[in-house]
Short mmCIF file of C-alpha atoms in Angstrom, two decimals:
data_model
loop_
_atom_site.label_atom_id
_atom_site.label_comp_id
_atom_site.label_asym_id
_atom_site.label_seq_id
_atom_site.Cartn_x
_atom_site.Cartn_y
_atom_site.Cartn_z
CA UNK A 12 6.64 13.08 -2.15
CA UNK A 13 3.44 13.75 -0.38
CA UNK A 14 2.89 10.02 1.69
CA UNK A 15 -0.96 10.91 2.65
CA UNK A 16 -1.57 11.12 -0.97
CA UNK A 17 0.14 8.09 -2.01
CA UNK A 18 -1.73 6.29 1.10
CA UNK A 19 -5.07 7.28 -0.30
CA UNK A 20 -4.13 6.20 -3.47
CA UNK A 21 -3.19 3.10 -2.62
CA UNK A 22 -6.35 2.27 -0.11
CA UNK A 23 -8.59 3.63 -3.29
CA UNK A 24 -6.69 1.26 -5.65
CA UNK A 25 -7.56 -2.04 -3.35
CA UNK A 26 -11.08 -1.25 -2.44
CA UNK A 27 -11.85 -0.60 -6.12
CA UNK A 28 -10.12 -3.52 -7.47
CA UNK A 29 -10.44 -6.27 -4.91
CA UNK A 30 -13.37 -4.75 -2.75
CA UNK A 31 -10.44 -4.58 -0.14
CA UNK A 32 -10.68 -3.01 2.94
CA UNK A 33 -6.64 -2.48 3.90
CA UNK A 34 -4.61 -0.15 6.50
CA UNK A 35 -2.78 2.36 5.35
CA UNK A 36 0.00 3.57 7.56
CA UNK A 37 2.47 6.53 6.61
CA UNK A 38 4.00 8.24 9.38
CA UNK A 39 8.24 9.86 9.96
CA UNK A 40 10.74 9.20 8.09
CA UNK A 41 9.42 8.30 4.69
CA UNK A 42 7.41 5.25 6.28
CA UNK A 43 4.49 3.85 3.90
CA UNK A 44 3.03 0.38 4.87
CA UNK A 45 0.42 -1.61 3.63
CA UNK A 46 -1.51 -4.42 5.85
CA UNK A 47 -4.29 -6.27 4.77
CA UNK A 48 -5.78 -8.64 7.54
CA UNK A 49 -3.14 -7.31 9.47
CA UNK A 50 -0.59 -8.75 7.46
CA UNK A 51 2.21 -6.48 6.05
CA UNK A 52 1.83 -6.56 2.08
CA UNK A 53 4.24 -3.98 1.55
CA UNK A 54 6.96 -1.93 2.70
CA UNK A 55 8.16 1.49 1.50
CA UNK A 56 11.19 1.47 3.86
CA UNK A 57 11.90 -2.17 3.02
CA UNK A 58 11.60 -1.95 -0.69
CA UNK A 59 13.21 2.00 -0.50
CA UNK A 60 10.71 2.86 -2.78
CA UNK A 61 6.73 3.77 -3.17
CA UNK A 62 4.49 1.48 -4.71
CA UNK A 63 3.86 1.56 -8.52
CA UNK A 64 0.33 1.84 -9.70
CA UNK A 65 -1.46 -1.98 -9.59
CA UNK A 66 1.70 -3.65 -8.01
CA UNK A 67 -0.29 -3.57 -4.62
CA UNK A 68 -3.37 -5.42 -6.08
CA UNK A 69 -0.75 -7.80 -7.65
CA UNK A 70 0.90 -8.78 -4.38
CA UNK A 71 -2.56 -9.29 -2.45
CA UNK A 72 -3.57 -11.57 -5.79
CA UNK A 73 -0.85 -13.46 -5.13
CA UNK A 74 -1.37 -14.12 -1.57
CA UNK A 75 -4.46 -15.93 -2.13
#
């Protein structure tokens, strides 16, 4: 699985659905991590798994 691509993916998904400006980090070891405001939203190596399409959106939704 190519991270960078999923990380662009997923920082295309929230600015186009929430006008969302939200850091992207993907790094060793399989790590993918989503923070918006600086708080984590989600966690590749806590979840084991990548992000399906929308679920991101979803879980910022829901933190409002």
């Amino acid at each position: 699985m190519d991270l960078r691509r999923e990380a662009v993916r997923l920082r295309n998904e929230l600015q186009a659905t929430l006008q969302l400006a939200a850091t992207i980090r993907w790094g060793g070891l399989g790590e993918l991590t989503v923070l918006v405001d600086g708080r984590p939203v989600f966690s590749r190596r806590q979840a084991g798994r990548v992000p399906e399409p929308g679920e991101i959106s979803r879980l910022v939704k829901s933190l409002d």
